[in-house]
Amino acid sequence: MPEAEEIEAAWRKPYKLNMEGALVARDRVGIQDFVLLDSHTSENAFLDNLRKRYQENLIYTYIGTLLVSVNPYKELGIYTVKQMEQYKGVNFFELPPHIYAIADNAYRVMCTEYNNHFILISGESGAGKTEASKKILQYFAMTCPTTEQLQVVRDRLLLSNPVLEVSRKCTLLPHQRLPEQQDFSLGAPVGGHILSYLIEKSRVVYQNPGERNFHIFYQLLEGGEEDLLHDLGLERNPQKYMYLIQVVGEEPGLSWPPAQSISHATPLSPQQGHCAKVSSINDRSDWRTVHKAFTVIDFKARDLENLFGVIASVLHLGNIQFEEDSNGHAIITTGSQIKWISKVLSPLDVDLAFYARDAVAKAIYGRTFTWLVNKINSSLANKDLTRKTVIGLLDIYGFEVFETNSFEQFCINYCNEKLQQLLIEMTLKAEQEEYELEGIEWEPIPYFNNKIICDLVEEKHKGIISILDEECLRPGEATDLSFLEKLEEKVGDHAHFVTRKLADQKTRKSIDWVDFRLLHYAGEVTYCTVGEKTRAQPLLVLCRSKNGILRECFHLSELDNRRRPETVATQFKNSLASLIDILMSKEPSYIRCIKPNDDKAADKFDDSLIRHQVKYLGLMEHLRVRRAGFAYRRKYEHFLQRYKSLCPDTWPYWQGTAAKGVEKLIKHIGYKPEEYKMGKTKIFIRFPRTLFATEDAFEFRKNRLVSRIQAKYKGCLGKREFQKMREAAIKLESCWRGVLARKLAKKRMWAAQTIRKYIRGFIHRKQPLNRNNKDFVRLVQYTYLMKLRDHIPKNVLDKSWLKPPEIMQETSEFLRKICTRNLVRKYCRGITAQKKAQVKSELLSFCGWSLNGVWLKLRLSGEAASASKTRLVVGFQYVTPVVKYDRNGFKPRERLLVLTRVAAYVVEMAKIKQRIEYATLRGLSASSLGDHILVIHVSEDSKPEKVAVSLYPSMVCVCVCEMHGNKTS
């Protein structure tokens, strides 16, 4: 009985499809954790598992605690409030992989250990990084405790995302993103802070093919009010603004640091501006969202006016065109745009003038973005100075490899190289710490340490960034080739650096003279060094701007600073170093986003594209490091709770410690020593196949247990149902017996009252109708009439009549007369004129004379003839020829039968042979056969002559018989 109770208690809990439970369907839906792949080093096995899960709309998969997310490009209904509640406070591996599990784990670790946490999200454009960030922020907003004051903070945190869109296609925010930090107090968000560490300013002046400029430009043109656009001098058509239709392919090269020599005489190509309208983006609706966000974040009207003025000035700036004057200097060809920005005078040539124009545009946009971030941070600032814990969201673009890779791709890939180094180091550190805590000997894990590549880029005085700074800041003119020569001189012997000059014969064909190649952890990337540099400083014009934002962003003190300014590369390196320091001080979580296809189509899995991303995201390397030790580790309590049914000693109850129970369990299962290790609080299983075999055995055992549980449970349900039915039947029977008893008592009371009433009526039956005898009299009348209905005479000859009760004598006699009259009337109506004429003619033909002038013939119908006796009432004269049969010998004799009012006569040739008084007549009998015999019955006292009469056709045969009592002689 205890076993049955244990089974019922265990299996009536809601079933959760945790990691182990999902292994049953691994052939169809793949494995939830790549660490459990048998072929963990096979890229094909990795992609096959990813494809299986994607085809089943399972877009999330773990690599240990790292989450791999594939963009489904459709709604899956997995981000509801119910889902949030389901993942809230649940152990990380208890439910299927989900971004909510990452968010909840970070939140719980922060609350329980009171330390800071960060979630790093990376991937290509369109991989779903922005949505991932939104879902995490929404999860915190829905699940954290709140007050009215905290709700304001939440709203500002959520609505800061549309303003600073964390994606490649972003609003005022470049693709190398920022960590968004949320401060928590007692588990509730009390503030936030945004750090900006790389602004993709080049996107302002040109875009890669298939991409478009920052969303804010298109949103302003599409959704801005007419008055606003008129005040800003803008038109709704994006095709009229060079910065919105200019692509990389139009440029002769890219600059180091990012600068470009653009030939603006080149006519627009057909592909320019083809991304101004994107079917999946509603710029008008996004404009409303951004405008609402500005209001919630507490932007003043003056701030918005200045901000939109800056955005408009950037668009106008891009439409300024230059031409060369007689002195070789650049002059502005048209003045239609200059009135909207400022006055530009420069002794530069045309190419440098275009570069200066673009530099001004990028500087304005970059510093305005910094101002915007600071403005939002001030609205999110935590006013409480007590210590708070922090969760940071870092949304960063993944490894980039284009056909032409510029300085920006160099910075992006350098950043990813550093983050990959951080990921590997922190993963190994976490693994080593867990081994030490569990008392398991640490086995060194071989892996590719990309520190050598990071040093190649950032090493002081020797790295690529230092060489670039030296070339950009040294006196004299620096060229692209001088920079490349300097690289070959200082880092040419590095194993991960190659130029055309240093490459072998086979590799040399794929590298241009102005290119160099780095061998990153994710693969080879070739960078182009073509470009020019200039020291043109547009600060003076911008410092004197009437726009309040630009005055805050550009200070006159910068013009007086004689220190050598930092290059963009150095600024980025320092910013990245600061970011790494921040991340090193926090507990990490990782999300890798993958774009399944370039068409943004649902249910389309592009193997080559995904293989490319798997490689550049470093997923295989991370998996290899994670699998180098033990593939699976679980706390003793959880492992024993799940698999204890496999061992008789641990099922259903184990009385000892969980560690002893697990030891007993795995010994019974048959684990080999090399397949597992026992830690202090966890069991470590080295091979996935060991876990698979355990799970399959558990599934088999579970099926048997389920059968037993079902049998016991069905029996229990049947017993309960029987008891319920039995109780219900007893209750029904009791109630029904009561109902029947009450009905019977009521019926008996009614019967007694009725009998009493009719007895009283019988006693008073002879009295005039009154309340004492009324019912009885009515009953007698009704009974008699109902009986009389079945005994009414059918013809005039039937003299029978039902004897009435005494009180019905008068009524009965009246009804009898009515009935007789009705029968006679019916009979008379049945004699037609034709029948009357026929009778008369027959009488004349046989007799030739009449009696009193009236001739009638009685014809007995078949119905009357069939009766054994027929009574005839004669009230008029009648004569017919008959045949009389003698009594002795039955000799026939022809006679006439004459009926008068008082007697009947048998006549022979006018001689009366016999007279029969009607008073002595007892009755008439007619034969039912075809012999037409009529028998006349007389009483014994009359002593008549015995006569038999026979009828020929149209004649009657008469027999006169003496009646002795009821017998005929």
PDB file of N, CA, C and O in Angstrom, residues 73 130 137 279 287 338 367 388 416 428 461 530 631 767 811 830-831 920 923:
ATOM      1  N   TYR A  73      10.984  33.883 -37.436  1.00  0.00           N
ATOM      2  CA  TYR A  73      10.296  34.798 -38.360  1.00  0.00           C
ATOM      3  C   TYR A  73       8.792  34.572 -38.367  1.00  0.00           C
ATOM      4  O   TYR A  73       8.127  34.720 -39.398  1.00  0.00           O
ATOM      5  N   THR A 130      17.467  41.976 -31.023  1.00  0.00           N
ATOM      6  CA  THR A 130      16.598  43.003 -30.454  1.00  0.00           C
ATOM      7  C   THR A 130      15.411  42.382 -29.737  1.00  0.00           C
ATOM      8  O   THR A 130      15.056  42.773 -28.618  1.00  0.00           O
ATOM      9  N   LEU A 137      13.638  42.085 -21.005  1.00  0.00           N
ATOM     10  CA  LEU A 137      13.127  43.249 -20.271  1.00  0.00           C
ATOM     11  C   LEU A 137      11.658  43.051 -19.893  1.00  0.00           C
ATOM     12  O   LEU A 137      11.231  43.398 -18.784  1.00  0.00           O
ATOM     13  N   SER A 279       9.080  45.979 -46.401  1.00  0.00           N
ATOM     14  CA  SER A 279       7.710  45.498 -46.155  1.00  0.00           C
ATOM     15  C   SER A 279       7.492  45.089 -44.705  1.00  0.00           C
ATOM     16  O   SER A 279       6.386  45.215 -44.175  1.00  0.00           O
ATOM     17  N   TRP A 287       7.315  55.477 -35.688  1.00  0.00           N
ATOM     18  CA  TRP A 287       7.451  56.879 -35.315  1.00  0.00           C
ATOM     19  C   TRP A 287       6.551  57.220 -34.125  1.00  0.00           C
ATOM     20  O   TRP A 287       6.965  57.909 -33.194  1.00  0.00           O
ATOM     21  N   ILE A 338      22.250  74.832 -47.910  1.00  0.00           N
ATOM     22  CA  ILE A 338      23.108  75.448 -46.911  1.00  0.00           C
ATOM     23  C   ILE A 338      22.337  76.322 -45.937  1.00  0.00           C
ATOM     24  O   ILE A 338      22.727  76.501 -44.783  1.00  0.00           O
ATOM     25  N   ARG A 367      27.934  62.448 -31.632  1.00  0.00           N
ATOM     26  CA  ARG A 367      27.858  63.148 -30.351  1.00  0.00           C
ATOM     27  C   ARG A 367      26.399  63.367 -29.927  1.00  0.00           C
ATOM     28  O   ARG A 367      26.109  63.403 -28.735  1.00  0.00           O
ATOM     29  N   LYS A 388      23.232  48.486  -4.647  1.00  0.00           N
ATOM     30  CA  LYS A 388      22.242  47.746  -5.416  1.00  0.00           C
ATOM     31  C   LYS A 388      22.951  46.710  -6.293  1.00  0.00           C
ATOM     32  O   LYS A 388      24.121  46.861  -6.648  1.00  0.00           O
ATOM     33  N   ASN A 416      34.516  40.914 -30.949  1.00  0.00           N
ATOM     34  CA  ASN A 416      34.068  39.535 -30.813  1.00  0.00           C
ATOM     35  C   ASN A 416      35.204  38.608 -30.410  1.00  0.00           C
ATOM     36  O   ASN A 416      34.979  37.621 -29.698  1.00  0.00           O
ATOM     37  N   LEU A 428      35.748  28.069 -18.727  1.00  0.00           N
ATOM     38  CA  LEU A 428      36.750  27.204 -18.101  1.00  0.00           C
ATOM     39  C   LEU A 428      36.857  27.499 -16.605  1.00  0.00           C
ATOM     40  O   LEU A 428      36.993  26.584 -15.781  1.00  0.00           O
ATOM     41  N   HIS A 461      52.428  49.251 -28.503  1.00  0.00           N
ATOM     42  CA  HIS A 461      53.589  49.545 -29.353  1.00  0.00           C
ATOM     43  C   HIS A 461      53.807  48.524 -30.463  1.00  0.00           C
ATOM     44  O   HIS A 461      54.578  48.799 -31.397  1.00  0.00           O
ATOM     45  N   VAL A 530      42.597  50.823 -48.011  1.00  0.00           N
ATOM     46  CA  VAL A 530      42.506  51.971 -48.903  1.00  0.00           C
ATOM     47  C   VAL A 530      41.739  53.093 -48.239  1.00  0.00           C
ATOM     48  O   VAL A 530      40.680  52.885 -47.652  1.00  0.00           O
ATOM     49  N   ALA A 631      29.857  15.408 -19.570  1.00  0.00           N
ATOM     50  CA  ALA A 631      28.762  15.939 -20.376  1.00  0.00           C
ATOM     51  C   ALA A 631      27.540  16.300 -19.544  1.00  0.00           C
ATOM     52  O   ALA A 631      26.773  17.187 -19.900  1.00  0.00           O
ATOM     53  N   GLN A 767     -83.705  10.071  -3.021  1.00  0.00           N
ATOM     54  CA  GLN A 767     -84.064  11.452  -2.768  1.00  0.00           C
ATOM     55  C   GLN A 767     -83.811  12.292  -4.017  1.00  0.00           C
ATOM     56  O   GLN A 767     -83.078  11.887  -4.927  1.00  0.00           O
ATOM     57  N   THR A 811     -85.665   7.959 -18.071  1.00  0.00           N
ATOM     58  CA  THR A 811     -84.651   8.295 -19.097  1.00  0.00           C
ATOM     59  C   THR A 811     -84.479   7.143 -20.060  1.00  0.00           C
ATOM     60  O   THR A 811     -84.372   7.332 -21.277  1.00  0.00           O
ATOM     61  N   GLY A 830     -84.115   3.178 -46.162  1.00  0.00           N
ATOM     62  CA  GLY A 830     -83.338   2.234 -46.955  1.00  0.00           C
ATOM     63  C   GLY A 830     -84.137   1.603 -48.085  1.00  0.00           C
ATOM     64  O   GLY A 830     -83.579   0.955 -48.968  1.00  0.00           O
ATOM     65  N   ILE A 831     -85.550   1.675 -48.079  1.00  0.00           N
ATOM     66  CA  ILE A 831     -86.385   1.109 -49.149  1.00  0.00           C
ATOM     67  C   ILE A 831     -86.490   2.141 -50.250  1.00  0.00           C
ATOM     68  O   ILE A 831     -87.069   3.201 -50.088  1.00  0.00           O
ATOM     69  N   THR A 920    -101.407 -15.612 -30.458  1.00  0.00           N
ATOM     70  CA  THR A 920    -100.794 -16.923 -30.191  1.00  0.00           C
ATOM     71  C   THR A 920     -99.431 -17.062 -30.861  1.00  0.00           C
ATOM     72  O   THR A 920     -98.766 -18.086 -30.689  1.00  0.00           O
ATOM     73  N   GLY A 923     -93.328 -16.434 -32.576  1.00  0.00           N
ATOM     74  CA  GLY A 923     -92.158 -15.947 -33.303  1.00  0.00           C
ATOM     75  C   GLY A 923     -92.065 -16.528 -34.690  1.00  0.00           C
ATOM     76  O   GLY A 923     -92.865 -17.393 -35.064  1.00  0.00           O
TER      77      GLY A 923
END
